[in-house]
PDB file of C-alpha atoms and ligand atoms in Angstrom:
ATOM      1  CA  UNK A   1      -8.444  44.086  15.463  1.00  0.00           C
ATOM      2  CA  UNK A   2      -7.412  44.922  19.456  1.00  0.00           C
ATOM      3  CA  UNK A   3      -3.816  43.072  18.688  1.00  0.00           C
ATOM      4  CA  UNK A   4      -1.794  44.292  21.467  1.00  0.00           C
ATOM      5  CA  UNK A   5       0.494  42.898  22.883  1.00  0.00           C
ATOM      6  CA  UNK A   6       0.996  40.866  19.643  1.00  0.00           C
ATOM      7  CA  UNK A   7       1.054  37.502  20.630  1.00  0.00           C
ATOM      8  CA  UNK A   8      -1.856  36.337  17.641  1.00  0.00           C
ATOM      9  CA  UNK A   9      -0.162  38.689  15.030  1.00  0.00           C
ATOM     10  CA  UNK A  10       3.140  37.112  15.526  1.00  0.00           C
ATOM     11  CA  UNK A  11       2.028  33.718  15.583  1.00  0.00           C
ATOM     12  CA  UNK A  12      -0.049  34.280  12.137  1.00  0.00           C
ATOM     13  CA  UNK A  13       2.354  36.064  10.342  1.00  0.00           C
ATOM     14  CA  UNK A  14       5.047  32.916  10.971  1.00  0.00           C
ATOM     15  CA  UNK A  15       2.181  30.635  10.501  1.00  0.00           C
ATOM     16  CA  UNK A  16       1.464  32.345   6.858  1.00  0.00           C
ATOM     17  CA  UNK A  17       5.742  32.093   6.160  1.00  0.00           C
ATOM     18  CA  UNK A  18       5.200  36.000   5.678  1.00  0.00           C
ATOM     19  CA  UNK A  19       3.392  35.983   2.317  1.00  0.00           C
ATOM     20  CA  UNK A  20       0.316  37.897   3.703  1.00  0.00           C
ATOM     21  CA  UNK A  21      -0.300  41.255   4.409  1.00  0.00           C
ATOM     22  CA  UNK A  22      -1.102  41.981   8.158  1.00  0.00           C
ATOM     23  CA  UNK A  23      -2.470  44.991   9.542  1.00  0.00           C
ATOM     24  CA  UNK A  24      -2.398  45.009  13.444  1.00  0.00           C
ATOM     25  CA  UNK A  25      -4.472  47.404  15.020  1.00  0.00           C
ATOM     26  CA  UNK A  26      -4.603  48.749  18.746  1.00  0.00           C
ATOM     27  CA  UNK A  27      -6.085  52.091  20.209  1.00  0.00           C
ATOM     28  CA  UNK A  28      -3.639  52.251  23.312  1.00  0.00           C
ATOM     29  CA  UNK A  29      -0.379  54.349  22.597  1.00  0.00           C
ATOM     30  CA  UNK A  30       1.490  52.708  24.980  1.00  0.00           C
ATOM     31  CA  UNK A  31       0.710  49.262  23.865  1.00  0.00           C
ATOM     32  CA  UNK A  32       1.219  49.859  20.097  1.00  0.00           C
ATOM     33  CA  UNK A  33       4.754  51.228  20.991  1.00  0.00           C
ATOM     34  CA  UNK A  34       5.310  48.128  22.555  1.00  0.00           C
ATOM     35  CA  UNK A  35       3.601  46.022  19.828  1.00  0.00           C
ATOM     36  CA  UNK A  36       5.847  47.932  17.009  1.00  0.00           C
ATOM     37  CA  UNK A  37       8.988  46.980  19.350  1.00  0.00           C
ATOM     38  CA  UNK A  38       8.018  43.339  19.057  1.00  0.00           C
ATOM     39  CA  UNK A  39       7.514  43.059  15.624  1.00  0.00           C
ATOM     40  CA  UNK A  40      10.906  44.849  15.061  1.00  0.00           C
ATOM     41  CA  UNK A  41      12.527  42.056  17.466  1.00  0.00           C
ATOM     42  CA  UNK A  42      10.617  39.373  15.287  1.00  0.00           C
ATOM     43  CA  UNK A  43      11.817  40.941  12.093  1.00  0.00           C
ATOM     44  CA  UNK A  44       8.195  40.500  10.912  1.00  0.00           C
ATOM     45  CA  UNK A  45       6.671  42.598   8.125  1.00  0.00           C
ATOM     46  CA  UNK A  46       3.774  43.975   9.719  1.00  0.00           C
ATOM     47  CA  UNK A  47       2.028  47.223   9.652  1.00  0.00           C
ATOM     48  CA  UNK A  48       1.211  48.650  12.966  1.00  0.00           C
ATOM     49  CA  UNK A  49      -1.674  50.874  13.460  1.00  0.00           C
ATOM     50  CA  UNK A  50      -2.898  53.120  16.445  1.00  0.00           C
ATOM     51  CA  UNK A  51      -6.648  53.242  15.673  1.00  0.00           C
ATOM     52  CA  UNK A  52      -9.976  52.385  17.243  1.00  0.00           C
ATOM     53  CA  UNK A  53     -10.883  49.209  15.645  1.00  0.00           C
ATOM     54  CA  UNK A  54     -14.630  49.834  16.150  1.00  0.00           C
ATOM     55  CA  UNK A  55     -14.151  52.077  13.132  1.00  0.00           C
ATOM     56  CA  UNK A  56     -11.634  50.202  11.095  1.00  0.00           C
ATOM     57  CA  UNK A  57     -14.072  49.456   7.979  1.00  0.00           C
ATOM     58  CA  UNK A  58     -13.985  53.385   7.837  1.00  0.00           C
ATOM     59  CA  UNK A  59     -10.292  53.766   8.147  1.00  0.00           C
ATOM     60  CA  UNK A  60      -9.338  50.678   5.754  1.00  0.00           C
ATOM     61  CA  UNK A  61     -12.349  50.626   3.908  1.00  0.00           C
ATOM     62  CA  UNK A  62     -15.403  47.946   3.411  1.00  0.00           C
ATOM     63  CA  UNK A  63     -14.755  44.571   2.062  1.00  0.00           C
ATOM     64  CA  UNK A  64     -10.831  44.749   1.989  1.00  0.00           C
ATOM     65  CA  UNK A  65      -9.939  41.726   4.509  1.00  0.00           C
ATOM     66  CA  UNK A  66      -9.644  38.243   3.811  1.00  0.00           C
ATOM     67  CA  UNK A  67      -9.043  37.299   7.396  1.00  0.00           C
ATOM     68  CA  UNK A  68      -9.927  39.393  10.639  1.00  0.00           C
ATOM     69  CA  UNK A  69      -8.698  38.228  13.993  1.00  0.00           C
ATOM     70  CA  UNK A  70     -10.830  39.800  16.934  1.00  0.00           C
ATOM     71  CA  UNK A  71      -9.549  39.514  20.446  1.00  0.00           C
ATOM     72  CA  UNK A  72     -11.482  42.335  22.240  1.00  0.00           C
ATOM     73  CA  UNK A  73     -11.608  43.431  25.378  1.00  0.00           C
ATOM     74  CA  UNK A  74     -13.538  41.211  27.658  1.00  0.00           C
ATOM     75  CA  UNK A  75     -14.454  40.169  31.294  1.00  0.00           C
ATOM     76  CA  UNK A  76     -11.394  37.859  31.562  1.00  0.00           C
ATOM     77  CA  UNK A  77     -12.805  35.386  33.829  1.00  0.00           C
ATOM     78  CA  UNK A  78     -10.732  32.885  32.481  1.00  0.00           C
ATOM     79  CA  UNK A  79      -7.346  33.856  33.391  1.00  0.00           C
ATOM     80  CA  UNK A  80      -5.474  31.718  35.859  1.00  0.00           C
ATOM     81  CA  UNK A  81      -4.055  32.062  38.106  1.00  0.00           C
ATOM     82  CA  UNK A  82      -6.357  34.850  39.264  1.00  0.00           C
ATOM     83  CA  UNK A  83      -6.170  35.549  43.171  1.00  0.00           C
ATOM     84  CA  UNK A  84      -8.912  37.760  43.317  1.00  0.00           C
ATOM     85  CA  UNK A  85     -11.715  39.561  40.964  1.00  0.00           C
ATOM     86  CA  UNK A  86     -14.863  41.317  41.168  1.00  0.00           C
ATOM     87  CA  UNK A  87     -17.140  41.522  38.083  1.00  0.00           C
ATOM     88  CA  UNK A  88     -20.952  42.426  38.340  1.00  0.00           C
ATOM     89  CA  UNK A  89     -23.497  41.319  35.722  1.00  0.00           C
ATOM     90  CA  UNK A  90     -23.605  45.098  34.571  1.00  0.00           C
ATOM     91  CA  UNK A  91     -19.526  44.915  33.659  1.00  0.00           C
ATOM     92  CA  UNK A  92     -20.498  41.854  31.751  1.00  0.00           C
ATOM     93  CA  UNK A  93     -23.147  43.157  29.846  1.00  0.00           C
ATOM     94  CA  UNK A  94     -21.224  46.421  28.968  1.00  0.00           C
ATOM     95  CA  UNK A  95     -17.987  44.292  27.723  1.00  0.00           C
ATOM     96  CA  UNK A  96     -20.382  42.330  25.429  1.00  0.00           C
ATOM     97  CA  UNK A  97     -21.696  45.484  24.306  1.00  0.00           C
ATOM     98  CA  UNK A  98     -18.604  46.895  23.836  1.00  0.00           C
ATOM     99  CA  UNK A  99     -17.575  43.505  21.796  1.00  0.00           C
ATOM    100  CA  UNK A 100     -20.626  44.006  19.526  1.00  0.00           C
ATOM    101  CA  UNK A 101     -19.054  47.398  18.166  1.00  0.00           C
ATOM    102  CA  UNK A 102     -16.407  45.565  17.022  1.00  0.00           C
ATOM    103  CA  UNK A 103     -17.994  42.511  15.676  1.00  0.00           C
ATOM    104  CA  UNK A 104     -20.408  45.105  13.327  1.00  0.00           C
ATOM    105  CA  UNK A 105     -16.918  46.583  12.246  1.00  0.00           C
ATOM    106  CA  UNK A 106     -15.350  43.286  11.486  1.00  0.00           C
ATOM    107  CA  UNK A 107     -18.254  42.113   9.544  1.00  0.00           C
ATOM    108  CA  UNK A 108     -18.168  45.206   7.224  1.00  0.00           C
ATOM    109  CA  UNK A 109     -14.139  45.149   6.814  1.00  0.00           C
ATOM    110  CA  UNK A 110     -14.456  41.458   5.580  1.00  0.00           C
ATOM    111  CA  UNK A 111     -14.886  40.711   1.753  1.00  0.00           C
ATOM    112  CA  UNK A 112     -17.320  38.669   0.972  1.00  0.00           C
ATOM    113  CA  UNK A 113     -16.466  34.981   1.818  1.00  0.00           C
ATOM    114  CA  UNK A 114     -13.888  36.593   4.239  1.00  0.00           C
ATOM    115  CA  UNK A 115     -13.186  34.746   7.793  1.00  0.00           C
ATOM    116  CA  UNK A 116     -13.452  36.193  10.876  1.00  0.00           C
ATOM    117  CA  UNK A 117     -11.927  34.515  14.309  1.00  0.00           C
ATOM    118  CA  UNK A 118     -13.478  35.909  17.397  1.00  0.00           C
ATOM    119  CA  UNK A 119     -11.808  35.300  20.684  1.00  0.00           C
ATOM    120  CA  UNK A 120     -12.236  36.054  24.262  1.00  0.00           C
ATOM    121  CA  UNK A 121     -10.166  35.000  27.541  1.00  0.00           C
ATOM    122  CA  UNK A 122     -13.708  34.676  29.494  1.00  0.00           C
ATOM    123  CA  UNK A 123     -16.243  32.206  30.224  1.00  0.00           C
ATOM    124  CA  UNK A 124     -19.552  34.041  30.302  1.00  0.00           C
ATOM    125  CA  UNK A 125     -22.488  33.286  27.733  1.00  0.00           C
ATOM    126  CA  UNK A 126     -23.119  36.958  27.107  1.00  0.00           C
ATOM    127  CA  UNK A 127     -19.564  37.583  25.535  1.00  0.00           C
ATOM    128  CA  UNK A 128     -19.368  34.177  23.951  1.00  0.00           C
ATOM    129  CA  UNK A 129     -22.451  32.305  22.714  1.00  0.00           C
ATOM    130  CA  UNK A 130     -24.631  35.158  22.923  1.00  0.00           C
ATOM    131  CA  UNK A 131     -22.481  37.651  20.856  1.00  0.00           C
ATOM    132  CA  UNK A 132     -22.330  34.835  18.285  1.00  0.00           C
ATOM    133  CA  UNK A 133     -25.956  34.595  17.949  1.00  0.00           C
ATOM    134  CA  UNK A 134     -25.936  38.356  17.370  1.00  0.00           C
ATOM    135  CA  UNK A 135     -23.291  37.775  14.760  1.00  0.00           C
ATOM    136  CA  UNK A 136     -25.544  35.340  13.055  1.00  0.00           C
ATOM    137  CA  UNK A 137     -28.855  36.893  13.659  1.00  0.00           C
ATOM    138  CA  UNK A 138     -27.819  40.282  13.320  1.00  0.00           C
ATOM    139  CA  UNK A 139     -24.861  40.551  10.944  1.00  0.00           C
ATOM    140  CA  UNK A 140     -25.795  37.547   8.694  1.00  0.00           C
ATOM    141  CA  UNK A 141     -22.293  35.761   9.575  1.00  0.00           C
ATOM    142  CA  UNK A 142     -22.247  31.988   9.265  1.00  0.00           C
ATOM    143  CA  UNK A 143     -20.560  30.120  12.453  1.00  0.00           C
ATOM    144  CA  UNK A 144     -18.188  27.323  10.980  1.00  0.00           C
ATOM    145  CA  UNK A 145     -16.563  24.734  12.984  1.00  0.00           C
ATOM    146  CA  UNK A 146     -13.334  25.952  14.603  1.00  0.00           C
ATOM    147  CA  UNK A 147     -10.468  23.518  15.555  1.00  0.00           C
ATOM    148  CA  UNK A 148      -8.416  21.947  17.027  1.00  0.00           C
ATOM    149  CA  UNK A 149     -10.941  20.012  18.735  1.00  0.00           C
ATOM    150  CA  UNK A 150      -9.336  18.652  21.548  1.00  0.00           C
ATOM    151  CA  UNK A 151     -11.066  21.077  23.877  1.00  0.00           C
ATOM    152  CA  UNK A 152     -14.840  21.472  24.607  1.00  0.00           C
ATOM    153  CA  UNK A 153     -17.203  22.953  22.478  1.00  0.00           C
ATOM    154  CA  UNK A 154     -19.294  25.926  23.280  1.00  0.00           C
ATOM    155  CA  UNK A 155     -22.595  25.836  25.289  1.00  0.00           C
ATOM    156  CA  UNK A 156     -25.822  25.309  23.209  1.00  0.00           C
ATOM    157  CA  UNK A 157     -27.039  25.933  19.519  1.00  0.00           C
ATOM    158  CA  UNK A 158     -24.427  29.226  18.956  1.00  0.00           C
ATOM    159  CA  UNK A 159     -21.543  27.291  20.618  1.00  0.00           C
ATOM    160  CA  UNK A 160     -21.825  24.050  19.059  1.00  0.00           C
ATOM    161  CA  UNK A 161     -18.960  24.573  16.578  1.00  0.00           C
ATOM    162  CA  UNK A 162     -16.832  27.058  18.714  1.00  0.00           C
ATOM    163  CA  UNK A 163     -14.030  25.818  21.156  1.00  0.00           C
ATOM    164  CA  UNK A 164     -14.114  26.390  25.248  1.00  0.00           C
ATOM    165  CA  UNK A 165     -11.155  25.751  27.094  1.00  0.00           C
ATOM    166  CA  UNK A 166     -11.999  25.430  30.850  1.00  0.00           C
ATOM    167  CA  UNK A 167      -9.496  26.542  33.377  1.00  0.00           C
ATOM    168  CA  UNK A 168     -11.029  23.563  35.672  1.00  0.00           C
ATOM    169  CA  UNK A 169     -10.953  20.991  32.992  1.00  0.00           C
ATOM    170  CA  UNK A 170      -8.187  21.662  30.657  1.00  0.00           C
ATOM    171  CA  UNK A 171      -5.772  23.268  33.330  1.00  0.00           C
ATOM    172  CA  UNK A 172      -5.032  26.375  30.978  1.00  0.00           C
ATOM    173  CA  UNK A 173      -6.437  29.806  30.515  1.00  0.00           C
ATOM    174  CA  UNK A 174     -10.027  29.791  30.073  1.00  0.00           C
ATOM    175  CA  UNK A 175     -10.821  30.828  26.472  1.00  0.00           C
ATOM    176  CA  UNK A 176     -13.378  30.689  23.583  1.00  0.00           C
ATOM    177  CA  UNK A 177     -12.907  30.516  19.901  1.00  0.00           C
ATOM    178  CA  UNK A 178     -15.134  30.804  17.262  1.00  0.00           C
ATOM    179  CA  UNK A 179     -14.811  30.991  13.659  1.00  0.00           C
ATOM    180  CA  UNK A 180     -17.809  33.088  11.436  1.00  0.00           C
ATOM    181  CA  UNK A 181     -17.626  33.435   7.582  1.00  0.00           C
ATOM    182  CA  UNK A 182     -19.169  36.183   5.575  1.00  0.00           C
ATOM    183  CA  UNK A 183     -21.461  34.809   2.997  1.00  0.00           C
ATOM    184  CA  UNK A 184     -21.124  35.198  -0.552  1.00  0.00           C
ATOM    185  CA  UNK A 185     -17.772  35.617  -2.600  1.00  0.00           C
TER     186      UNK A 185
HETATM  187  C1  LIG B   1      -7.389  41.158  24.863  1.00  0.00           C
HETATM  188  S1  LIG B   1      -6.330  42.304  24.712  1.00  0.00           S
HETATM  189  C2  LIG B   1      -5.312  41.837  23.181  1.00  0.00           C
HETATM  190  C3  LIG B   1      -4.417  40.875  23.128  1.00  0.00           C
HETATM  191  C4  LIG B   1      -3.613  40.144  21.575  1.00  0.00           C
HETATM  192  N1  LIG B   1      -4.806  40.015  20.696  1.00  0.00           N
HETATM  193  C5  LIG B   1      -2.677  39.200  21.606  1.00  0.00           C
HETATM  194  O1  LIG B   1      -2.802  38.255  21.553  1.00  0.00           O
HETATM  195  O2  LIG B   1      -1.217  39.429  21.981  1.00  0.00           O
HETATM  196  C6  LIG B   1      -7.347  43.437  24.149  1.00  0.00           C
HETATM  197  C7  LIG B   1      -6.690  44.709  23.257  1.00  0.00           C
HETATM  198  O3  LIG B   1      -7.762  45.481  22.938  1.00  0.00           O
HETATM  199  C8  LIG B   1      -7.399  46.881  22.627  1.00  0.00           C
HETATM  200  N2  LIG B   1      -8.539  47.676  22.640  1.00  0.00           N
HETATM  201  C9  LIG B   1      -9.562  48.069  23.493  1.00  0.00           C
HETATM  202  N3  LIG B   1     -10.446  48.981  23.138  1.00  0.00           N
HETATM  203  C10 LIG B   1      -9.438  49.188  21.625  1.00  0.00           C
HETATM  204  C11 LIG B   1     -10.399  49.727  20.363  1.00  0.00           C
HETATM  205  N4  LIG B   1     -11.588  50.457  20.773  1.00  0.00           N
HETATM  206  N5  LIG B   1      -9.646  49.716  19.694  1.00  0.00           N
HETATM  207  C12 LIG B   1      -8.583  49.175  19.450  1.00  0.00           C
HETATM  208  N6  LIG B   1      -7.927  48.378  20.339  1.00  0.00           N
HETATM  209  C13 LIG B   1      -8.815  48.228  21.374  1.00  0.00           C
HETATM  210  C14 LIG B   1      -6.561  47.162  24.316  1.00  0.00           C
HETATM  211  O4  LIG B   1      -5.699  48.110  24.156  1.00  0.00           O
HETATM  212  C15 LIG B   1      -6.082  45.660  24.343  1.00  0.00           C
HETATM  213  O5  LIG B   1      -4.600  45.744  23.732  1.00  0.00           O
END
């Protein structure tokens, strides 16, 4: 979900040695074109779909995915180098609400026992740990240990299994990565 320009798509395809069905979805016409070019350039067999990921369970069907990678738009406060930016609390809350729409669709898209990896390139609790609380308490997903463990853990109870990359500590783009599982299966 939210796959363009396709860095993670190409990476998972190669990690799986091409022995998987990968569907990469983005809603932007221009970005989907570039994603298709990238898939062709790499010689990957990936299906690229232009669609709204908030409705993906209705488009592809509920319970069809073994894995979902959700890398939604975010307030991008971890991106470096960043010379100047202005984000208000209202922007952050709007981003967090938008992300929860994708989380809901991802939960329905997964088969029981399926795994969701959620990531953002921002540092706010609202878009990270608090959205994980939503995924656990409202959507019934279970948080699992994310790895590698060489970075920092997330903040508080809903972050303890997640990864945080802090620009100030790790000298890399700030990132939050969590792994969740849909019970059952
Ligand atoms: C953080 S970027 C994804 C980067 C990508 N995962 C990668 O690793 O190359 C977020 C993407 O979400 C897409 N997007 C935003 N709203 C969307 C929606 N409703 N449905 C599908 N894609 C959406 C944007 O077009 C953008 O390409």
